[in-house]
Short mmCIF file of C-alpha atoms in Angstrom, two decimals:
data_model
loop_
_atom_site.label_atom_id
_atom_site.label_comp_id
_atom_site.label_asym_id
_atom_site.label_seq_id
_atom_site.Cartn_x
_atom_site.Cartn_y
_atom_site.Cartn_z
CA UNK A 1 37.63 35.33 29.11
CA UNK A 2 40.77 37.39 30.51
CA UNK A 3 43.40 37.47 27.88
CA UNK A 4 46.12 36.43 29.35
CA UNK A 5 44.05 33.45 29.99
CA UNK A 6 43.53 32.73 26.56
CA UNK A 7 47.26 33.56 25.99
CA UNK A 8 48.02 30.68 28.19
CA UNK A 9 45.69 28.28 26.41
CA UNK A 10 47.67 28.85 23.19
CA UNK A 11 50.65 28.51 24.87
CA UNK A 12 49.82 25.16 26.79
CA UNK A 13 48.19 23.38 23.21
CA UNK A 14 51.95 24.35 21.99
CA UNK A 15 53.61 22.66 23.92
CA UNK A 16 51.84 19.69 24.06
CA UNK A 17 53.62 17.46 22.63
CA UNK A 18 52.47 15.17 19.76
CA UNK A 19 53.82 11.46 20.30
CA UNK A 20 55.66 10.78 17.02
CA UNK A 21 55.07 7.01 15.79
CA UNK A 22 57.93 4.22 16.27
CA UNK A 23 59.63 3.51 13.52
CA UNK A 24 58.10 1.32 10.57
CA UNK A 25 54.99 1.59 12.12
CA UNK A 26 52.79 0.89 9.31
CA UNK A 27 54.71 -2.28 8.34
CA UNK A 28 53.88 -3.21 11.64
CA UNK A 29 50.38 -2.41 11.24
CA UNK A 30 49.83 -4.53 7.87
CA UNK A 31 51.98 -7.62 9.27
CA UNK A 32 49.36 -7.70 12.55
CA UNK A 33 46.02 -7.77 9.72
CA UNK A 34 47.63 -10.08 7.57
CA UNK A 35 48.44 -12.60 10.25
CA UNK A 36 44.93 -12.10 12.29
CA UNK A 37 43.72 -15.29 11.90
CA UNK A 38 40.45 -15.54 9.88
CA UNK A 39 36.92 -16.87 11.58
CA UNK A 40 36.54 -20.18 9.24
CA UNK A 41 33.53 -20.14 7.20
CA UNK A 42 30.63 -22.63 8.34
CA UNK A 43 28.32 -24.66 6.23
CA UNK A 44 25.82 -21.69 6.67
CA UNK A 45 28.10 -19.49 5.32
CA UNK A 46 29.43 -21.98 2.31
CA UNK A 47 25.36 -22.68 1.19
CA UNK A 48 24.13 -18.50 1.45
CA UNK A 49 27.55 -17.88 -0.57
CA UNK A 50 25.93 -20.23 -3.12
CA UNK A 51 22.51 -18.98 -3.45
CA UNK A 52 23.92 -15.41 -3.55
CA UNK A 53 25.56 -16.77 -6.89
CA UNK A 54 23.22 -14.91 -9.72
CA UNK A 55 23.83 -18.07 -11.80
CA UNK A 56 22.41 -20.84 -9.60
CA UNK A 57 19.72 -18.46 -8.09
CA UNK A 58 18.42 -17.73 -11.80
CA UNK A 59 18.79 -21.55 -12.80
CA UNK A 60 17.00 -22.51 -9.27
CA UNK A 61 14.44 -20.24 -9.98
CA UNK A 62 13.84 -20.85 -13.26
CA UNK A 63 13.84 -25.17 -12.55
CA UNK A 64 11.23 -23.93 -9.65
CA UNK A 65 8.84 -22.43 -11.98
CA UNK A 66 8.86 -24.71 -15.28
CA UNK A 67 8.30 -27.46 -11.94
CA UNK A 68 5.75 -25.58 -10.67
CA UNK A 69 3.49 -24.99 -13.99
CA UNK A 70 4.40 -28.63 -14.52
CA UNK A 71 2.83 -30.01 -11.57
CA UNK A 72 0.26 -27.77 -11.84
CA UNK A 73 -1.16 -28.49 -15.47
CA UNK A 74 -0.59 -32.24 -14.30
CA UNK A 75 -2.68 -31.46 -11.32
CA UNK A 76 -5.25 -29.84 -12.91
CA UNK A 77 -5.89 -32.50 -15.64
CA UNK A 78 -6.08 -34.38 -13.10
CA UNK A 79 -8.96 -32.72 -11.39
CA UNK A 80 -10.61 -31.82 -14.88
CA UNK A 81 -10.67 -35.76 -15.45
CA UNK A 82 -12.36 -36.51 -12.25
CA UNK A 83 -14.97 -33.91 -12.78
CA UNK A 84 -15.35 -35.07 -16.78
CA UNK A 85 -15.98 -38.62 -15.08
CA UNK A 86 -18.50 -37.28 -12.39
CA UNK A 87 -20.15 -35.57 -15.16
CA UNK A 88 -20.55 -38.33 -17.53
CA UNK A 89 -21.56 -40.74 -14.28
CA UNK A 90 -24.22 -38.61 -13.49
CA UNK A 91 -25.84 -38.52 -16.33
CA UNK A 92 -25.50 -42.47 -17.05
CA UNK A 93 -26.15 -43.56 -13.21
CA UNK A 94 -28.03 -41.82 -11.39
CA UNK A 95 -27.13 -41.86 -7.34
CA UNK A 96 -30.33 -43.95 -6.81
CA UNK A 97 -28.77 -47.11 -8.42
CA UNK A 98 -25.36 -46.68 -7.54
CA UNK B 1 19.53 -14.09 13.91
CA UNK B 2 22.81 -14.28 11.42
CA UNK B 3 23.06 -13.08 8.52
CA UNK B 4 23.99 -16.57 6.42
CA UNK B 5 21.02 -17.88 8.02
CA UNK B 6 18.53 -14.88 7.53
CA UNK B 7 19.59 -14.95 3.54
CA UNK B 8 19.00 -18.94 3.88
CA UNK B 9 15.64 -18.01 4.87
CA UNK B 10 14.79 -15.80 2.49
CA UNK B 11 16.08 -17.82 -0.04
CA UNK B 12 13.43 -20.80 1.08
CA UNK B 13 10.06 -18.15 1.43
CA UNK B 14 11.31 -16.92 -2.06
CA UNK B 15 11.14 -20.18 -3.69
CA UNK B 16 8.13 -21.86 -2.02
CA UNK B 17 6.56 -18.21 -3.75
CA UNK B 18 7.78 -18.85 -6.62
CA UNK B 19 6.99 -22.26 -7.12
CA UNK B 20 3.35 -21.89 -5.05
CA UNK B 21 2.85 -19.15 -7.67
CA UNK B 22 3.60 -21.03 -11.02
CA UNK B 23 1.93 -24.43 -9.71
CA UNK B 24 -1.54 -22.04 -8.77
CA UNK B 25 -1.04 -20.46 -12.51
CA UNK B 26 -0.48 -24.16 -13.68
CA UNK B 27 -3.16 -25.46 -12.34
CA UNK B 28 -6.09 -22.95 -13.05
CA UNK B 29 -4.99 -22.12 -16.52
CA UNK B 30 -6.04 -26.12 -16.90
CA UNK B 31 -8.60 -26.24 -15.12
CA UNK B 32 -10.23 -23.02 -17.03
CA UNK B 33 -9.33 -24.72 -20.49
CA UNK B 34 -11.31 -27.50 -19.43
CA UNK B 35 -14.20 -25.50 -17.85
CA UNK B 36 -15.12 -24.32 -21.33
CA UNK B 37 -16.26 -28.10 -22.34
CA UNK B 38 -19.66 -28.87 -21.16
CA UNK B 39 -20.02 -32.35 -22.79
CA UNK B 40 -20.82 -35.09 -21.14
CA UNK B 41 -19.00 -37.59 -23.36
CA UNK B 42 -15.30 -35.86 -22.49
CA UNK B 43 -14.49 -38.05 -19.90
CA UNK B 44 -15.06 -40.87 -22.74
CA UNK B 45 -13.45 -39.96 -25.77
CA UNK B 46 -10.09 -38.61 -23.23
CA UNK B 47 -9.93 -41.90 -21.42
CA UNK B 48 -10.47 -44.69 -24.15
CA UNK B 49 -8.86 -42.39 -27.24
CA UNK B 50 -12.24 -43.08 -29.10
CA UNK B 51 -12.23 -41.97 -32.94
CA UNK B 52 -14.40 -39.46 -33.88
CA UNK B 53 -16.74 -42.15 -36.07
CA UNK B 54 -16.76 -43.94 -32.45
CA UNK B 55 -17.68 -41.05 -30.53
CA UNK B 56 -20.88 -40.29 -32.45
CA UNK B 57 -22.13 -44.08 -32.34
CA UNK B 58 -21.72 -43.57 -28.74
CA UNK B 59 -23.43 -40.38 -28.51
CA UNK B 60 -26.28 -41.70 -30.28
CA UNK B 61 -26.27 -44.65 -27.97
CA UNK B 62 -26.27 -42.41 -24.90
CA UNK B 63 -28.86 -40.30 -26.46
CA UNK B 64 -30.84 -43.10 -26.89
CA UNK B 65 -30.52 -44.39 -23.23
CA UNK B 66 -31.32 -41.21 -21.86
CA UNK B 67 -35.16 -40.78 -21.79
CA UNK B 68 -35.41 -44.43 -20.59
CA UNK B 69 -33.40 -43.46 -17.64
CA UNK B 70 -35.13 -40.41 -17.20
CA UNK B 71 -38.17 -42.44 -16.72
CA UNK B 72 -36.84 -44.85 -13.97
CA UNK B 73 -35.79 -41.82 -12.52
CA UNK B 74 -39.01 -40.67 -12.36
CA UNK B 75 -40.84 -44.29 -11.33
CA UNK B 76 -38.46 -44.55 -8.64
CA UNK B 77 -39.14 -41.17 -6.89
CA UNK B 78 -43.28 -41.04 -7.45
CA UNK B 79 -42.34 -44.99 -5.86
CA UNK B 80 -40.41 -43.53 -3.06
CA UNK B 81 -42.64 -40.19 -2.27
CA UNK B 82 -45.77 -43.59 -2.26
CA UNK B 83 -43.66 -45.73 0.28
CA UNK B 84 -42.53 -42.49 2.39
CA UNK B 85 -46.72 -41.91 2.47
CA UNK B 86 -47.28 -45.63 3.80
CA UNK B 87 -44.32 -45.07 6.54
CA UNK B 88 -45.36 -42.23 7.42
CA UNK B 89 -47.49 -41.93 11.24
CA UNK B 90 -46.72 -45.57 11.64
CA UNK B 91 -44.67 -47.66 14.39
CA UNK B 92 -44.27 -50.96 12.38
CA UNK B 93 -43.36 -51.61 8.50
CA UNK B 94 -46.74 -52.41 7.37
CA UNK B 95 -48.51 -54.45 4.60
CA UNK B 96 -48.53 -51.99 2.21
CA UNK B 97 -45.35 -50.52 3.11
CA UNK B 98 -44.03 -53.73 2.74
CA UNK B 99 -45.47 -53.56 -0.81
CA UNK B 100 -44.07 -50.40 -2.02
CA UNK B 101 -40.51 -51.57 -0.71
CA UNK B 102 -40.84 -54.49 -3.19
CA UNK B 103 -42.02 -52.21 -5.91
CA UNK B 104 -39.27 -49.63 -5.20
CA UNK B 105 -36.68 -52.65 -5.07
CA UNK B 106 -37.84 -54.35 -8.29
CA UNK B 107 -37.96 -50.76 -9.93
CA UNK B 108 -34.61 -50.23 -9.31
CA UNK B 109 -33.14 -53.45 -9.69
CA UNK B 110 -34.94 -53.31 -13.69
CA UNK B 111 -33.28 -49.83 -14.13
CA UNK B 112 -30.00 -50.93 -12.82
CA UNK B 113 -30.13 -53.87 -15.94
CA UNK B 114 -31.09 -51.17 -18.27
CA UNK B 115 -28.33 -49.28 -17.04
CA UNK B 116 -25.62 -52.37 -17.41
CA UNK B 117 -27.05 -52.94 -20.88
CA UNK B 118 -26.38 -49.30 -21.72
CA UNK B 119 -22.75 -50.35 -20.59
CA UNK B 120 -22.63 -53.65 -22.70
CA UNK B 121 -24.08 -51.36 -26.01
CA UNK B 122 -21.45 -48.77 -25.24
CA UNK B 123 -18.50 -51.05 -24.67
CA UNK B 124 -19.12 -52.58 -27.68
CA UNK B 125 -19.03 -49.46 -29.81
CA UNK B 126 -15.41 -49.11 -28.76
CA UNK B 127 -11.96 -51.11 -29.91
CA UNK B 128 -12.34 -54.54 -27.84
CA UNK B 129 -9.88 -53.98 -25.48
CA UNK B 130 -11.22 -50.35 -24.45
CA UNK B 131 -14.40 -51.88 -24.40
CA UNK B 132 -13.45 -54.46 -21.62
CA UNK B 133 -11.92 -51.65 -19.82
CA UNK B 134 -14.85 -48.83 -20.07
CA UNK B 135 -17.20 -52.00 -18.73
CA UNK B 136 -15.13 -52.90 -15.98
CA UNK B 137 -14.44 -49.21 -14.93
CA UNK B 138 -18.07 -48.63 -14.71
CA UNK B 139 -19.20 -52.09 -13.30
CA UNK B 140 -16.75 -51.02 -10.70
CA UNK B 141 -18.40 -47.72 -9.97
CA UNK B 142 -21.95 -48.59 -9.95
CA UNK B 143 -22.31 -52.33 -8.37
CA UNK B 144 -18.73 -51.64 -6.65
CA UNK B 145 -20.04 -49.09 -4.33
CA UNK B 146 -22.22 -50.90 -2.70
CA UNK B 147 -19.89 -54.31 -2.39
CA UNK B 148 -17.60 -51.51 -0.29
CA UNK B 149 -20.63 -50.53 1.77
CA UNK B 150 -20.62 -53.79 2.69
CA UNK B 151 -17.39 -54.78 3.41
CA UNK B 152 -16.58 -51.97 5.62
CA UNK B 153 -19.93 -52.68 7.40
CA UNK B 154 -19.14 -55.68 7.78
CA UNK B 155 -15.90 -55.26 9.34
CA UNK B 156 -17.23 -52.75 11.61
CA UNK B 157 -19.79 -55.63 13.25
CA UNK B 158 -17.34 -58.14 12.35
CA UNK B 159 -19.36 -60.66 10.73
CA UNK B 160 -18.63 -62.13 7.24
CA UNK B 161 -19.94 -59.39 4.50
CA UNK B 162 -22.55 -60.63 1.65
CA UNK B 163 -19.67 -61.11 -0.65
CA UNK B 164 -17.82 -63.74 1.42
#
């Protein structure tokens, strides 16, 4: 590049000049955020803010699993009863005089 | 998809996991205790609370029972394997198949009294009021079946059933 062209670079960049900011700019800047009105929060948002909660997800999970076992011992007696009865049935009554 | 709604979700898969998970665990653990019992008296003593005292009377009772039932069982199908032998090649229920039905029928109609006799004996080892119940459970079970047989045949062809 010729010199002087790179002379004249300098000298254009300095003279540029730099728009300076009005005055009390950033006052101006905070007052426009805090008055942005906020997007209200919809029931989606209300319910996921909930679960997020470490409390209620720990107690949710924890009333999900003692439910769980709970239903499942039930369920299982259950089944262990009607094959205790299917058992003792079969042995007393044979299918051929049911 | 948004982002309250996507946590939502994940929220729902996480406890149908957790709760399919612990209800599985529930339900095998039982189910294995239980495996380990091969009597055939369990069902007994667990439904009608019977003592221990009552529980061997009864076990003597069904020991008793057993090798007469064991021989119906064994009259009835040498009876059957003779009537499927007179049915067999023929077009029309003959004379002697005719027979062996009777047999067959009477056979099974004796070991179905020994069998409600067994039930009488048995109730009657228990505390009265169990007893009632074991003999109507099992009354139920055995001569009930075929009363539903009936009724739903019945129904089907619409004409009064056998118990009407």
């Amino acid at each position: 590049m010729n010199p002087e062209d790179q002379k004249l670079s300098s000298l254009l960049r300095q003279s540029k000049p730099a728009p300076s900011l009005p005055p009390r700019f950033a006052e101006h800047v905070w007052r426009r955020i805090e008055h942005t009105p906020e997007r209200s929060a919809t029931w989606l948002d209300t319910l996921a803010a909930m679960i997020l909660r470490p409390r209620i997800a720990w107690a949710t999970a924890t009333v999900l699993l003692i439910s769980g076992l709970l239903l499942g011992v039930y369920q299982g007696n259950q089944t262990a009863r009607q094959a205790d009865l299917g058992r003792y049935l079969a042995s007393v009554a044979p299918s051929a005089v049911r | 998809m948004n982002r309250p709604l996507l946590t939502i979700l994940s929220a729902l898969v996480l406890a149908a996991a957790i709760f399919g998970a612990s209800y599985w665990t529930g339900q095998r653990g039982c189910l294995m205790c239980h495996a380990q019992s091969t009597d055939n008296l369990t069902w007994l003593r667990d439904e009608f609370h019977l003592s221990d005292a009552e529980m061997a009377r009864i076990r003597e009772l069904h020991e008793g029972y057993m090798p007469k039932c064991m021989e119906y069982c064994a009259a009835i199908a040498e009876k059957k394997a003779e009537l499927q032998s007179a049915l067999a090649g023929t077009t029309n229920v003959t004379p002697q198949a005719q027979a062996k039905l009777a047999e067959l029928a009477q056979l099974r109609a004796q070991c179905q009294a020994n069998m409600l006799q067994h039930f009488m004996t048995v109730s009657q080892a228990m505390p009265p009021a169990e007893g009632r119940r074991y003999l109507a459970e099992m009354q139920r079970l055995t001569l009930g079946f075929h009363e539903e047989l009936e009724q739903s045949m019945a129904s089907m062809t619409n004409m009064p059933s056998a118990r009407q």
